[in-house]
Coordinates of C-alpha atoms in Angstrom, one line a residue:
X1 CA -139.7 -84.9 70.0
X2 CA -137.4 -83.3 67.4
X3 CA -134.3 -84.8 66.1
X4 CA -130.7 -83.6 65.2
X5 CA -127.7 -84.7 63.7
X6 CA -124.3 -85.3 65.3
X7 CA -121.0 -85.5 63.0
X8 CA -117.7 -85.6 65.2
X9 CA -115.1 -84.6 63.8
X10 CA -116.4 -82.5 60.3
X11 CA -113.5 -80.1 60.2
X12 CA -112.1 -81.6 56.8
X13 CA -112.9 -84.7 55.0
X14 CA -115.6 -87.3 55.2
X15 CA -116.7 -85.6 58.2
X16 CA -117.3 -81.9 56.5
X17 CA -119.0 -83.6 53.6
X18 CA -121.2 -85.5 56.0
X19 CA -122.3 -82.4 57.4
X20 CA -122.6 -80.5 54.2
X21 CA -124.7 -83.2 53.1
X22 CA -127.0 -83.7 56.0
X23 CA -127.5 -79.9 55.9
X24 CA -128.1 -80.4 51.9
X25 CA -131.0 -83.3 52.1
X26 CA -132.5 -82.9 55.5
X27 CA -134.4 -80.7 57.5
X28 CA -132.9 -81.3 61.0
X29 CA -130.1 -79.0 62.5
X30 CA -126.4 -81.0 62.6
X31 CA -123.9 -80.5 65.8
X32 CA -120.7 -80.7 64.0
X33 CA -117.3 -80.9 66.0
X34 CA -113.7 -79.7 65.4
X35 CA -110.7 -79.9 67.2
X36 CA -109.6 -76.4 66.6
X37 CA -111.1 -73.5 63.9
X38 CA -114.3 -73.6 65.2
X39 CA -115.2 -70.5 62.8
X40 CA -113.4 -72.0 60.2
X41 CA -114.8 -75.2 60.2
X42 CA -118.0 -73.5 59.7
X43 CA -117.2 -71.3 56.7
X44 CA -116.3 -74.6 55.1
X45 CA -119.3 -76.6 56.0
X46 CA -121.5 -73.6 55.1
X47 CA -119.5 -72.4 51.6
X48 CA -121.8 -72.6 48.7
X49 CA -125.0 -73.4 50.3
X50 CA -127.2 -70.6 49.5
X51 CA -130.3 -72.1 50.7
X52 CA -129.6 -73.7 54.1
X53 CA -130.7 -71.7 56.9
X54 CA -126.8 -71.0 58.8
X55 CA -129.1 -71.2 62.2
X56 CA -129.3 -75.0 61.5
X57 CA -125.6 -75.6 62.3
X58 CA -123.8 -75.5 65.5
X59 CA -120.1 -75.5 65.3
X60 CA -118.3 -77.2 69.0
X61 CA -115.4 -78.0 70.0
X62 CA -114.7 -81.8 70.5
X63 CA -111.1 -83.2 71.1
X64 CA -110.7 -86.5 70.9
X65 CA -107.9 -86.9 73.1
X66 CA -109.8 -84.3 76.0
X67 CA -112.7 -85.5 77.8
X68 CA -113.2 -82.8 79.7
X69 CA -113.9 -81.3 75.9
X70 CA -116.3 -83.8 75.3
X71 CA -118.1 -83.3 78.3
X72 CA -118.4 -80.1 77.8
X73 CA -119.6 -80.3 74.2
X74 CA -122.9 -82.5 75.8
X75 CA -123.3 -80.0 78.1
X76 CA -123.6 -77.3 75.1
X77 CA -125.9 -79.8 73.2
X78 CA -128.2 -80.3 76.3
X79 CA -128.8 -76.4 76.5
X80 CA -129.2 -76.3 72.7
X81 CA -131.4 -79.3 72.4
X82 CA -132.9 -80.5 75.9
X83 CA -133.8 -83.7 76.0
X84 CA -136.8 -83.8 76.8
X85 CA -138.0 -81.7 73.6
X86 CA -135.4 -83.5 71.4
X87 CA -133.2 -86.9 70.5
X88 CA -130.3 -87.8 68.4
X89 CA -131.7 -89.5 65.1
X90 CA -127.6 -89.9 63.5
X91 CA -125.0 -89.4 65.4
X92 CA -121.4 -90.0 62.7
X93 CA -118.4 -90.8 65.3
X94 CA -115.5 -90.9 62.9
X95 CA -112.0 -90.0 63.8
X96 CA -109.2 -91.8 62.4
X97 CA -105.6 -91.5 62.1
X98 CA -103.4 -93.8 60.6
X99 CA -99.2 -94.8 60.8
X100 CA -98.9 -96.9 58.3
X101 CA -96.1 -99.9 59.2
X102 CA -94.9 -102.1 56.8
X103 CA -93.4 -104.2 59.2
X104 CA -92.8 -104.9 62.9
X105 CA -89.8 -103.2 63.1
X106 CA -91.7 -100.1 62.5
X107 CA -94.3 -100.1 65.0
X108 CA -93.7 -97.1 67.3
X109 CA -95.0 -96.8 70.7
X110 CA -96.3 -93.3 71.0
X111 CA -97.6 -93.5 67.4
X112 CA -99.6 -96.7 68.4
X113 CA -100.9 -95.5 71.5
X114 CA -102.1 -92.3 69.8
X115 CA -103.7 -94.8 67.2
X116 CA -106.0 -96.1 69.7
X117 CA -106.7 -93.1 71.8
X118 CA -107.9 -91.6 68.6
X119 CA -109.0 -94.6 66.4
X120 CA -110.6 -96.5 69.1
X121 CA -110.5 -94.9 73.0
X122 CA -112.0 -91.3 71.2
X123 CA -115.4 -92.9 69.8
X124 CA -116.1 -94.9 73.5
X125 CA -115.7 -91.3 75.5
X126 CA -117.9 -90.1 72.8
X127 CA -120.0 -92.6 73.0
X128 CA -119.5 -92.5 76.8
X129 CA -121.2 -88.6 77.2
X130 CA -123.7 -88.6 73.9
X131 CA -125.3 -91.9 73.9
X132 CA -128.0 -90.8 76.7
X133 CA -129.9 -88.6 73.7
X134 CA -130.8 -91.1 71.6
X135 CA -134.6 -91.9 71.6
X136 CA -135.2 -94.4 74.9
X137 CA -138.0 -96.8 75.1
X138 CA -141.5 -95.4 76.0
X139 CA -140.2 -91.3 74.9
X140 CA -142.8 -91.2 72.4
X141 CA -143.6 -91.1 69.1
X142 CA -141.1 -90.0 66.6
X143 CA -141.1 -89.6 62.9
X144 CA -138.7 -90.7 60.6
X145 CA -136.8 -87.6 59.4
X146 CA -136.8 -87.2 55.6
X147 CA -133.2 -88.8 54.4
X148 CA -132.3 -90.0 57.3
X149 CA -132.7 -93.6 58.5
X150 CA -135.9 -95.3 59.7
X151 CA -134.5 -95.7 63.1
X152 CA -131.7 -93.7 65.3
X153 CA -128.5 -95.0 64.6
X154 CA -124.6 -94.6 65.8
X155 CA -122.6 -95.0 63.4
X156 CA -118.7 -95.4 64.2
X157 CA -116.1 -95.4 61.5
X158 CA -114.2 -98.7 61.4
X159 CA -112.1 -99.5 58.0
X160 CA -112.0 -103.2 56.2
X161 CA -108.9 -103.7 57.3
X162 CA -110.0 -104.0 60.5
X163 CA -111.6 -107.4 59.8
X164 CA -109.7 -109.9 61.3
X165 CA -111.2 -113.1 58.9
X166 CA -110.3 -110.4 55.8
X167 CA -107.1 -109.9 56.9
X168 CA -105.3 -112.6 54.5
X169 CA -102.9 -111.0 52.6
X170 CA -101.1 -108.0 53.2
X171 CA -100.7 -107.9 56.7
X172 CA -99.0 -104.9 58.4
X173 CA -100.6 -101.6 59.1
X174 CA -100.5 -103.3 62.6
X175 CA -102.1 -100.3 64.8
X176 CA -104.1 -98.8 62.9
X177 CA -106.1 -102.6 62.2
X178 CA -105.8 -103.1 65.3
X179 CA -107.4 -100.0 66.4
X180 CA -110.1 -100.2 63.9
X181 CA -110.8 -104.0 64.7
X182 CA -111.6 -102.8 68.1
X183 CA -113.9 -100.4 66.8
X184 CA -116.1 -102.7 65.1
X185 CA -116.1 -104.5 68.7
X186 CA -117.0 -101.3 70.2
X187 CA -119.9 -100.8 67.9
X188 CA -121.2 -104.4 68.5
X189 CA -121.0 -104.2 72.3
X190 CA -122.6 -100.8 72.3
X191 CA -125.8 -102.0 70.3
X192 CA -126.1 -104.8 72.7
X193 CA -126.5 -102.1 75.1
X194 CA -128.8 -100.3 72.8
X195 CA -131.3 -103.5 72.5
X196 CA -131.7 -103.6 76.5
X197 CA -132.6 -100.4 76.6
X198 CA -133.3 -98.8 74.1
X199 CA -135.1 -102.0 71.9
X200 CA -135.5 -101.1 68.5
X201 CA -135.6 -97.2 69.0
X202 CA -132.0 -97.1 68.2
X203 CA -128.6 -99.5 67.0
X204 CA -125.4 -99.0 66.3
X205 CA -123.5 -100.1 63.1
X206 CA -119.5 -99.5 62.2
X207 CA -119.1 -98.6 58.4
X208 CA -116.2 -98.8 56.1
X209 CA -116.0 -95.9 53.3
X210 CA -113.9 -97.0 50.8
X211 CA -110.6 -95.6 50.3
X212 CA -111.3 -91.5 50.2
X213 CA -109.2 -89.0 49.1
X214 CA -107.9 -87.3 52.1
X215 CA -105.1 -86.5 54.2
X216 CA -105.6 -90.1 56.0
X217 CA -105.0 -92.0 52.6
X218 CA -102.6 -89.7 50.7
X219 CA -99.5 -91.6 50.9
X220 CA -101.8 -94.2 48.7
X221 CA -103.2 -92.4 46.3
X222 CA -101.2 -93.1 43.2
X223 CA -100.7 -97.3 44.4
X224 CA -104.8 -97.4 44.5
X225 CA -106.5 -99.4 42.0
X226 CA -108.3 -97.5 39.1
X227 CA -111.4 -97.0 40.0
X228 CA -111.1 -96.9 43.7
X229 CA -109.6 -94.2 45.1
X230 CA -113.0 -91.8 46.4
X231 CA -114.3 -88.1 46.4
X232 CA -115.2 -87.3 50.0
X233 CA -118.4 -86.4 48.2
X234 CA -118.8 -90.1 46.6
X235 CA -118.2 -92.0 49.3
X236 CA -120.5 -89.5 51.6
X237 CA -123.3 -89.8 49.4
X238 CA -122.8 -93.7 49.3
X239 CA -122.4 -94.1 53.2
X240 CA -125.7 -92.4 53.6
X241 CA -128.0 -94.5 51.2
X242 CA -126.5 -97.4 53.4
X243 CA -127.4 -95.7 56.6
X244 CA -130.6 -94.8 55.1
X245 CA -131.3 -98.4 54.2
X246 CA -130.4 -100.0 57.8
X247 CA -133.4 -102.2 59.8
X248 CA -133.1 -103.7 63.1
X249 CA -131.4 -107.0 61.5
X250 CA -128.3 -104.8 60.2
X251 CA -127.4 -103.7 63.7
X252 CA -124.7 -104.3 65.6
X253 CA -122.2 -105.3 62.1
X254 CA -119.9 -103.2 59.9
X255 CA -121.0 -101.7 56.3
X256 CA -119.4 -101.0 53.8
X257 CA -120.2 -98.0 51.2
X258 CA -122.1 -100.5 48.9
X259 CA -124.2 -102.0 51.7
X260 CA -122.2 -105.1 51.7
X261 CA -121.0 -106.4 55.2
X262 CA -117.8 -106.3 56.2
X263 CA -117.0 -110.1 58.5
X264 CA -115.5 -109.3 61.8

């Protein structure tokens, strides 16, 4: 059985450093998904690295708020890596989008439904139409990829301030923790799944990166704390030595980029 990689969405971002990376320090080819600019989104995964064989990335189309997209991105993976010759050894799930209310009186409706149809709804369809590739009990042997984690893990993106016990001070924010909260539900109801039937051939953790310099976190840039505010490239690099450190008794929670948990 041969693995592969999954990172959904890698068009900017955490997500396009994720995939550079993987391509970078592994050997196994990497789905990567955009929403648009498929050819785009792989001249920016792909820019600068000389020695990475370009056949080992596939570039399709995933819309978080389309099923039928996502469908048909499984169907593209089963032709490109069938089952029953291959499994999923990291699959990244890790949209986000974020309106940032202060206050009740600036919650908006259609901004905090899209919240959770991207945030929270988008990972379960994923979920929903990729899980079946990761490595079942009794298909085999399979090796542990070089830089990736011992076992296959999912590994949605939920955010600290998604934890309701952490949740003291500030407040606000109220979709998007809301949103993210139920992702770290997600995650935890997904590896019980995972233990009946997969056992320990695959779990699922949420992880919290830190806050990156991106579009998501620009209107927070210059009130972040010295010292805090992330490279895409940092916080990758640090996401992935936590991955790659996971065992079976660090399923099922949320991680943060030091390996530290993060309390539901």
């Amino acid at each position: 059985m041969q693995p592969w990689a999954l990172v959904s969405p890698a068009s900017r971002g955490i997500g396009l450093e994720f995939a550079r990376r993987l391509l970078l320090t592994t050997k196994v080819p990497v789905v990567a998904t955009a929403r648009t600019d498929l050819d785009q989104t792989r001249e920016r995964v792909l820019e600068g690295l000389k020695d990475v064989k370009e056949e080992r990335l596939n570039v399709l189309k995933v819309d978080f708020l389309d099923e039928d997209s996502i469908a048909e991105a499984k169907r593209k993976v089963s032709e490109l890596f069938p089952p029953k010759e291959h499994y999923l050894h990291l699959g990244l799930c890790i949209p986000g989008i974020l309106f940032p209310e202060k206050s009740p009186d600036q919650i908006n409706h259609d901004n905090a439904l899209l919240s959770f149809r991207v945030n929270t709804i988008g990972p379960m369809l994923l979920t929903k139409h990729f899980w079946s590739f990761l490595p079942r009990k009794g298909s085999g042997n399979n090796e542990q990829p070089s830089g990736l984690p011992a076992s296959a893990i999912w590994a949605n993106m939920s955010a600290r301030v998604g934890s309701i016990s952490d949740n003291n001070a500030q407040g606000g924010w109220f979709s998007y923790r809301s949103s993210k909260a139920a992702v770290t539900q997600l995650s935890k109801s997904f590896d019980n799944y995972l233990r009946l039937t997969m056992k320990d051939n695959a779990m699922c953790v949420a992880m919290h990166p830190g806050t990156v310099k991106t579009g998501l976190s620009e209107g927070f840039w210059e009130t972040t704390a010295e010292g805090k505010l992330f490279s895409p490239e940092y916080s990758v690099e640090k996401l992935m030595e936590m991955l790659n450190s996971r065992t079976m008794e660090h399923r099922g929670k949320c991680w943060d980029y030091k390996g530290d948990e993060v309390p539901p």
